[in-house]
CSV table of C-alpha atoms in Angstrom, one decimal:
chain,number,residue,atom,x,y,z
V,1,MET,CA,10.8,23.5,97.0
V,2,LYS,CA,13.0,22.5,99.8
V,3,ILE,CA,16.8,22.5,99.1
V,4,GLU,CA,18.7,19.6,100.8
V,5,PRO,CA,22.4,19.6,100.2
V,6,ARG,CA,23.8,16.1,99.6
V,7,THR,CA,27.4,16.7,100.6
V,8,LEU,CA,29.1,18.6,103.3
V,9,GLN,CA,30.7,20.9,100.8
V,10,GLN,CA,27.3,21.8,99.4
V,11,ARG,CA,26.1,22.5,102.9
V,12,THR,CA,29.1,24.7,103.6
V,13,LEU,CA,28.5,26.6,100.3
V,14,LEU,CA,24.8,27.1,101.0
V,15,PHE,CA,24.8,27.8,104.7
V,16,ILE,CA,28.2,29.5,105.3
V,17,LEU,CA,29.6,30.9,102.1
V,18,LEU,CA,26.5,32.2,100.5
V,19,PRO,CA,25.2,34.1,103.6
V,20,THR,CA,28.7,35.5,104.1
V,21,PHE,CA,28.7,36.7,100.4
V,22,LEU,CA,25.3,38.3,100.8
V,23,LEU,CA,26.3,40.1,104.0
V,24,LEU,CA,29.5,41.5,102.4
V,25,VAL,CA,27.4,42.7,99.4
V,26,ILE,CA,24.9,44.4,101.7
V,27,LEU,CA,27.8,46.0,103.7
V,28,LEU,CA,29.3,47.2,100.4
V,29,LEU,CA,26.1,48.8,99.2
V,30,VAL,CA,25.3,50.5,102.6
V,31,GLY,CA,28.9,51.7,103.0
V,32,PHE,CA,29.0,53.0,99.4
V,33,VAL,CA,25.7,54.9,99.8
V,34,PHE,CA,26.8,56.3,103.1
V,35,VAL,CA,30.2,57.5,101.9
V,36,ARG,CA,28.7,58.8,98.6
V,37,ASP,CA,26.2,60.9,100.5
V,38,MET,CA,28.8,62.2,102.9
V,39,LEU,CA,31.2,63.2,100.0
V,40,HIS,CA,28.3,64.8,98.2
V,41,LYS,CA,27.6,66.9,101.2
V,42,GLN,CA,31.2,67.7,101.8
V,43,TRP,CA,31.7,68.7,98.1
V,44,GLY,CA,28.6,70.9,98.2
V,45,GLU,CA,29.7,72.6,101.4
V,46,ALA,CA,33.2,73.2,100.1
V,47,ALA,CA,31.9,74.5,96.8
V,48,VAL,CA,29.4,76.9,98.4
V,49,TYR,CA,32.1,78.1,100.8
V,50,LYS,CA,34.4,78.9,97.9
V,51,LEU,CA,31.6,80.7,96.1
V,52,GLU,CA,30.6,82.6,99.3
V,53,ARG,CA,34.2,83.7,100.0
V,54,SER,CA,34.6,85.0,96.4
V,55,ALA,CA,31.2,86.6,96.5
V,56,ASN,CA,32.1,88.4,99.7
V,57,LEU,CA,35.1,89.9,98.0
V,58,ILE,CA,32.8,91.4,95.3
V,59,ASP,CA,30.2,92.4,98.0
V,60,ILE,CA,32.8,94.2,100.0
V,61,ARG,CA,34.1,96.2,97.1
V,62,LEU,CA,30.5,97.1,96.1
V,63,GLY,CA,29.7,97.8,99.7
V,64,GLU,CA,32.4,100.4,100.2
V,65,PRO,CA,30.8,103.1,98.0
V,66,LYS,CA,27.3,101.9,99.2
V,67,ARG,CA,28.3,102.3,102.8
V,68,LEU,CA,29.3,105.9,102.1
V,69,LEU,CA,26.1,106.6,100.2
V,70,MET,CA,24.1,105.0,103.0
V,71,LEU,CA,24.9,108.1,105.0
V,72,LEU,CA,22.3,109.7,102.8
V,73,GLN,CA,19.7,107.0,103.3
V,74,ASP,CA,16.5,107.7,105.1
V,75,ARG,CA,17.1,105.3,107.9
V,76,ASP,CA,16.7,107.7,110.8
V,77,ASP,CA,15.2,110.7,109.1
V,78,SER,CA,18.5,112.5,109.0
V,79,THR,CA,18.8,115.4,106.6
V,80,VAL,CA,21.5,116.1,104.0
V,81,ASN,CA,22.4,118.8,101.6
V,82,ARG,CA,24.4,119.1,98.3
V,83,ARG,CA,27.6,119.9,100.2
V,84,LEU,CA,27.5,116.6,102.0
V,85,VAL,CA,26.6,114.7,98.8
V,86,ASN,CA,29.5,116.3,97.0
V,87,HIS,CA,31.9,115.5,99.9
V,88,ILE,CA,30.8,111.9,100.0
V,89,ALA,CA,31.2,111.7,96.2
V,90,GLY,CA,34.8,112.8,96.5
V,91,GLN,CA,35.5,110.1,99.0
V,92,ILE,CA,34.0,107.5,96.8
V,93,GLU,CA,36.1,108.5,93.8
V,94,GLU,CA,39.2,107.7,95.9
V,95,LEU,CA,38.1,104.0,96.3
V,96,ASP,CA,40.0,101.3,94.3
V,97,GLY,CA,38.2,100.4,91.1
V,98,VAL,CA,35.9,103.5,91.1
V,99,VAL,CA,36.1,105.2,87.7
V,100,LYS,CA,33.8,108.2,88.2
V,101,VAL,CA,31.1,109.6,90.4
V,102,THR,CA,28.5,111.8,88.9
V,103,ILE,CA,26.0,114.0,90.9
V,104,ALA,CA,23.3,115.4,88.7
V,105,TRP,CA,20.9,118.1,90.0
V,106,PRO,CA,17.8,119.0,87.9
V,107,GLU,CA,18.1,122.4,86.4
V,108,GLN,CA,14.7,123.6,87.5
V,109,HIS,CA,15.6,122.9,91.2
V,110,LEU,CA,18.9,124.7,90.8
V,111,GLN,CA,17.1,127.7,89.4
V,112,GLN,CA,14.5,127.5,92.1
V,113,ALA,CA,17.2,127.3,94.8
V,114,GLU,CA,18.9,130.3,93.3
V,115,LYS,CA,15.6,132.2,93.2
V,116,ASN,CA,15.0,131.3,96.8
V,117,GLY,CA,18.4,132.7,97.7
V,118,LEU,CA,19.9,129.3,98.7
V,119,ALA,CA,23.7,128.7,98.3
V,120,PRO,CA,24.8,126.5,95.4
V,121,ASP,CA,26.1,123.9,97.8
V,122,GLY,CA,23.2,124.2,100.2
V,123,PRO,CA,19.9,122.3,100.3
V,124,ILE,CA,18.3,121.7,97.0
V,125,VAL,CA,15.0,122.5,98.6
V,126,ARG,CA,14.3,125.1,101.3
V,127,SER,CA,13.3,122.4,103.8
V,128,GLY,CA,16.8,121.0,103.5
V,129,GLN,CA,15.6,117.4,103.7
V,130,LEU,CA,17.0,115.0,101.0
V,131,ARG,CA,16.9,111.2,100.8
V,132,LEU,CA,18.3,108.6,98.5
V,133,LYS,CA,16.3,105.8,97.1
V,134,ARG,CA,17.4,102.2,96.6
V,135,PHE,CA,20.6,101.7,94.7
V,136,ASP,CA,20.4,99.8,91.3
V,137,VAL,CA,23.4,98.0,89.9
V,138,SER,CA,23.6,97.8,86.1
V,139,SER,CA,25.0,95.1,83.9
V,140,PRO,CA,28.6,95.5,82.6
V,141,LYS,CA,29.1,97.5,79.4
V,142,TYR,CA,32.2,98.5,77.6
V,143,ASP,CA,33.3,102.1,78.2
V,144,ASN,CA,35.5,103.6,75.5
V,145,SER,CA,36.7,106.3,77.9
V,146,VAL,CA,38.5,103.8,80.1
V,147,ASN,CA,38.8,100.9,77.6
V,148,ASP,CA,37.2,98.6,80.1
V,149,ARG,CA,33.9,97.1,81.1
V,150,THR,CA,32.1,99.2,83.8
V,151,ILE,CA,29.0,98.9,85.9
V,152,SER,CA,26.9,101.7,87.4
V,153,MET,CA,25.5,102.1,90.8
V,154,VAL,CA,22.6,104.6,90.5
V,155,SER,CA,20.3,106.2,93.1
V,156,GLU,CA,17.9,109.0,92.9
V,157,ILE,CA,17.9,111.8,95.4
V,158,LYS,CA,14.4,112.6,96.7
V,159,SER,CA,12.9,115.4,98.6
V,160,ILE,CA,10.6,115.0,101.6
V,161,SER,CA,7.7,115.3,99.1
V,162,ASP,CA,9.1,112.4,97.1
V,163,ALA,CA,10.1,114.6,94.2
V,164,THR,CA,13.3,113.7,92.3
V,165,VAL,CA,15.8,116.5,93.1
V,166,GLY,CA,19.1,114.7,92.1
V,167,ARG,CA,20.8,111.6,90.9
V,168,VAL,CA,24.0,109.8,92.0
V,169,GLU,CA,25.9,107.5,89.7
V,170,VAL,CA,29.0,105.6,90.7
V,171,ILE,CA,30.9,104.0,87.8
V,172,ILE,CA,33.1,101.0,88.8
V,173,SER,CA,35.4,99.0,86.6
V,174,PHE,CA,33.8,95.5,86.3
V,175,ASP,CA,37.0,93.7,85.4
V,176,ALA,CA,38.8,95.3,88.4
V,177,LEU,CA,35.8,94.3,90.6
V,178,ILE,CA,35.9,90.6,89.7
V,179,GLY,CA,39.6,90.4,89.2
V,180,PRO,CA,40.3,88.6,92.6
V,181,VAL,CA,37.7,86.1,91.7
V,182,ILE,CA,38.7,85.1,88.2
V,183,ASN,CA,42.3,84.8,89.3
V,184,ALA,CA,41.4,82.3,92.1
V,185,PRO,CA,42.6,78.7,91.5
V,186,TRP,CA,39.1,77.2,91.8
V,187,TRP,CA,37.8,79.5,89.1
V,188,LYS,CA,40.4,78.5,86.6
V,189,SER,CA,40.2,74.7,87.3
V,190,ASN,CA,36.4,74.4,86.8
V,191,LYS,CA,33.6,75.8,84.7
V,192,ALA,CA,32.6,79.0,86.5
V,193,TYR,CA,30.2,81.7,85.8
V,194,ILE,CA,28.9,85.1,87.1
V,195,LEU,CA,25.3,85.6,86.1
V,196,ASP,CA,23.1,88.7,86.2
V,197,GLY,CA,19.5,88.9,87.5
V,198,GLU,CA,18.2,87.5,84.2
V,199,ASN,CA,20.7,84.5,84.3
V,200,ASN,CA,22.8,86.0,81.5
V,201,VAL,CA,26.5,85.1,81.7
V,202,LEU,CA,28.5,88.2,82.7
V,203,ALA,CA,31.9,86.4,83.0
V,204,SER,CA,33.0,82.8,82.6
V,205,THR,CA,36.1,80.6,82.3
V,206,GLY,CA,35.3,79.7,78.7
V,207,LEU,CA,37.2,82.4,76.9
V,208,GLU,CA,40.4,81.8,78.9
V,209,LEU,CA,40.6,78.0,79.4
V,210,GLY,CA,38.3,76.5,76.8
V,211,LEU,CA,36.1,75.0,79.4
V,212,GLU,CA,33.1,77.0,78.3
V,213,ASP,CA,31.0,76.3,75.2
V,214,PHE,CA,32.2,79.5,73.3
V,215,TYR,CA,28.9,81.4,73.9
V,216,PRO,CA,30.0,84.5,75.9
V,217,MET,CA,27.1,86.5,77.3
V,218,ARG,CA,24.7,83.7,76.5
V,219,ALA,CA,21.7,82.8,78.6
V,220,PHE,CA,22.7,80.3,81.3
V,221,GLY,CA,20.5,77.2,81.5
V,222,THR,CA,20.2,76.5,77.8
V,223,MET,CA,23.1,74.2,77.2
V,224,SER,CA,22.5,71.1,79.5
V,225,VAL,CA,20.0,69.5,81.9
V,226,LEU,CA,22.3,70.4,84.8
V,227,GLU,CA,22.2,74.1,83.9
V,228,SER,CA,18.4,74.2,83.7
V,229,ASP,CA,18.1,72.4,87.0
V,230,THR,CA,20.6,74.8,88.5
V,231,VAL,CA,18.5,77.8,87.3
V,232,LEU,CA,15.4,76.2,88.9
V,233,ALA,CA,17.2,75.8,92.2
V,234,MET,CA,18.5,79.4,92.0
V,235,GLN,CA,14.9,80.6,91.9
V,236,ASN,CA,14.1,79.2,95.3
V,237,ASN,CA,17.5,79.3,97.2
V,238,LEU,CA,20.3,81.8,97.7
V,239,SER,CA,22.9,79.0,97.6
V,240,GLY,CA,23.0,75.3,97.1
V,241,THR,CA,24.3,72.4,95.0
V,242,VAL,CA,22.7,70.4,92.1
V,243,PHE,CA,23.7,67.0,90.8
V,244,GLY,CA,23.4,66.1,87.2
V,245,PRO,CA,22.1,62.9,85.7
V,246,GLY,CA,24.0,59.6,86.1
V,247,LYS,CA,25.4,57.6,89.1
V,248,PRO,CA,27.9,59.0,89.8
V,249,PRO,CA,26.6,62.2,88.2
V,250,GLU,CA,28.4,63.4,85.2
V,251,GLU,CA,28.6,67.0,86.5
V,252,ILE,CA,27.8,68.8,89.8
V,253,SER,CA,27.0,72.5,90.2
V,254,GLY,CA,27.1,74.9,93.1
V,255,PHE,CA,25.8,78.4,93.3
V,256,TYR,CA,25.7,81.4,95.6
V,257,ARG,CA,23.9,84.7,95.2
V,258,LEU,CA,25.6,88.0,96.0
V,259,SER,CA,24.0,90.4,98.4
V,260,GLU,CA,25.2,93.8,97.0
V,261,ALA,CA,24.3,93.1,93.4
V,262,PRO,CA,21.7,91.0,91.6
V,263,TRP,CA,24.3,88.5,90.5
V,264,THR,CA,24.9,84.8,91.1
V,265,MET,CA,28.1,82.9,91.0
V,266,VAL,CA,28.0,79.3,89.7
V,267,ILE,CA,30.6,76.6,89.6
V,268,ILE,CA,30.3,73.3,87.6
V,269,ALA,CA,32.7,70.4,88.2
V,270,PRO,CA,32.9,66.9,86.6
V,271,GLY,CA,31.3,64.3,88.8
V,272,ASP,CA,34.3,62.0,88.7
V,273,LYS,CA,36.5,64.8,89.9
V,274,ALA,CA,34.2,65.8,92.8
V,275,LEU,CA,33.5,62.2,93.7
V,276,SER,CA,37.0,60.8,93.0
V,277,PRO,CA,37.5,59.6,96.6
V,278,ILE,CA,34.3,57.5,96.6
V,279,ILE,CA,35.1,56.1,93.1
V,280,GLN,CA,38.5,55.1,94.3
V,281,PHE,CA,37.0,53.7,97.5
V,282,ARG,CA,34.5,51.6,95.4
V,283,ARG,CA,37.2,50.3,93.2
V,284,LEU,CA,39.4,49.3,96.2
V,285,TYR,CA,36.4,47.8,98.0
V,286,PHE,CA,35.5,45.6,95.0
V,287,LEU,CA,39.1,44.4,94.7
V,288,SER,CA,39.3,43.7,98.4
V,289,PHE,CA,35.9,42.0,98.3
V,290,ALA,CA,36.9,39.8,95.4
V,291,GLY,CA,40.2,38.9,97.1
V,292,CYS,CA,38.5,38.1,100.4
V,293,ILE,CA,36.0,35.9,98.7
V,294,LEU,CA,38.7,34.1,96.8
V,295,LEU,CA,40.7,33.5,100.0
V,296,VAL,CA,37.6,32.3,101.8
V,297,LEU,CA,36.9,29.8,99.0
V,298,VAL,CA,40.4,28.5,99.0
V,299,PHE,CA,40.4,28.2,102.8
V,300,ILE,CA,37.0,26.4,102.9
V,301,ARG,CA,38.1,24.2,100.0
V,302,VAL,CA,41.3,23.1,101.8
V,303,THR,CA,39.6,22.7,105.2
V,304,MET,CA,36.6,20.8,103.9
V,305,ASN,CA,38.9,18.5,101.8
V,306,GLN,CA,40.7,17.5,105.0
V,307,VAL,CA,37.4,16.9,106.8
V,308,THR,CA,35.7,15.0,103.9
V,309,ILE,CA,38.8,12.9,103.4
V,310,GLY,CA,38.8,11.9,107.0
V,311,ILE,CA,35.1,11.1,107.0
V,312,LYS,CA,35.4,9.1,103.8
V,313,LYS,CA,38.1,7.0,105.3
V,314,ILE,CA,35.9,6.3,108.3
V,315,SER,CA,32.9,5.5,105.9
V,316,VAL,CA,35.0,3.1,103.9
V,317,ALA,CA,36.4,1.4,107.0
V,318,ALA,CA,32.8,1.1,108.4
V,319,ASP,CA,31.6,-0.5,105.2
V,320,ASP,CA,34.5,-3.0,105.3
V,321,LEU,CA,33.7,-3.7,109.0
V,322,ALA,CA,30.0,-4.3,108.1
V,323,ASN,CA,31.3,-6.9,105.6
V,324,GLY,CA,33.5,-8.6,108.2
V,325,LYS,CA,36.8,-7.1,107.0
V,326,PHE,CA,39.1,-5.7,109.7
V,327,GLY,CA,41.7,-3.4,108.3
V,328,ASP,CA,44.6,-1.6,109.9
V,329,PRO,CA,43.6,1.2,112.5
V,330,LEU,CA,42.9,4.5,110.9
V,331,GLU,CA,45.5,7.2,111.4
V,332,VAL,CA,44.4,10.1,113.6
V,333,THR,CA,45.8,13.3,111.9
V,334,THR,CA,43.8,16.0,113.7
V,335,ARG,CA,42.6,16.9,117.1
V,336,ASP,CA,39.2,18.1,116.1
V,337,GLU,CA,35.8,16.2,116.0
V,338,VAL,CA,37.0,14.2,113.0
V,339,GLY,CA,40.1,13.1,114.8
V,340,GLU,CA,38.0,12.2,117.9
V,341,LEU,CA,35.6,10.2,115.6
V,342,THR,CA,38.5,8.4,114.0
V,343,GLY,CA,39.9,7.5,117.5
V,344,ASN,CA,36.5,6.2,118.7
V,345,PHE,CA,36.1,4.2,115.5
V,346,ASN,CA,39.5,2.5,116.0
V,347,LYS,CA,38.5,1.8,119.7
V,348,MET,CA,35.2,0.3,118.6
V,349,THR,CA,36.9,-1.8,115.9
V,350,ARG,CA,39.4,-3.2,118.5
V,351,GLN,CA,36.7,-4.0,121.0
V,352,LEU,CA,34.6,-5.7,118.3
V,353,ARG,CA,37.5,-7.7,117.0
V,354,HIS,CA,38.4,-8.7,120.6
V,355,ARG,CA,34.8,-9.9,121.3
V,356,LEU,CA,34.6,-11.8,118.0
V,357,GLU,CA,37.9,-13.5,118.9
V,358,LEU,CA,36.6,-14.3,122.4
V,359,LYS,CA,33.4,-15.6,121.0
V,360,GLU,CA,35.2,-17.8,118.5
V,361,ALA,CA,37.5,-19.2,121.3
V,362,ILE,CA,34.4,-20.0,123.4
V,363,ASN,CA,32.8,-21.8,120.5
V,364,ILE,CA,35.9,-23.9,119.9
V,365,ALA,CA,36.1,-24.7,123.6
């Protein structure tokens, strides 16, 4: 069906105002999607950076005793003895947050060393070659001796024949370890968690600010769709962001996995807080868009009224002229095409009247 506007205002509405409206709507949608994606990316990068910076604080504190214990690692086939192990243990005990360092030597090896005439602080085996296995970090547990939660870093001491000849355990205060993190502003202003390797909550903001769901030490990923999606993302990535349902999403999460312990830090923020700039931008854009459309409508209405009034005057005068009625010359009020048309119509009317008068005079003569 072909649409044919009957009036000039209809043509203006159909061919000028409507395309302009559609163009502005398209620009709004494209701009909104572009800015939204950009802000999503920026929030994700900022969240992961905060988590990474806080995780590095924990990694550094865990890494200090580990770096000392790494002197005993079998990285270059270096040999160690009990005296070196005890010396390093003493240095570790002086580190901030370390509660206790325990070196355990199996009784049978001590007896064998004594039988072989080896010094108590000498090699645990005659070959003198000792190595430490991989260090395991335990989950926090309450320690009555220090009235605090502690974690243990444990490694076995192996001989060259892979026999266990000793055990090193470093006990660290968990609350002192994560203290710089839980005192950070971003931790207190959002939902934040520290998870173990099984995704159990080791620490959260819930008990302090009421942002949690009052399930301390619960399994993370059981309370919302966003949590379960975050757990799935954590299985395949060391860090990243996850957006919850809704547009804009109701909540957004970011996570980062530590390198020195099997733990992951997670932050969850409300979607309107994370995307407040784009929501404000959308609101202002809609208001500006509505205001612009209103001004365009008013402008077109006023302008087209002037044009249509001038054209209607010419149309009425032309109809009178066709019926033999000569009126007063039309007033030229503009210098545009309508004014030019009015001037030409007046000129045509004068010439036609002059010719009719001349013809009438000839007929009388």
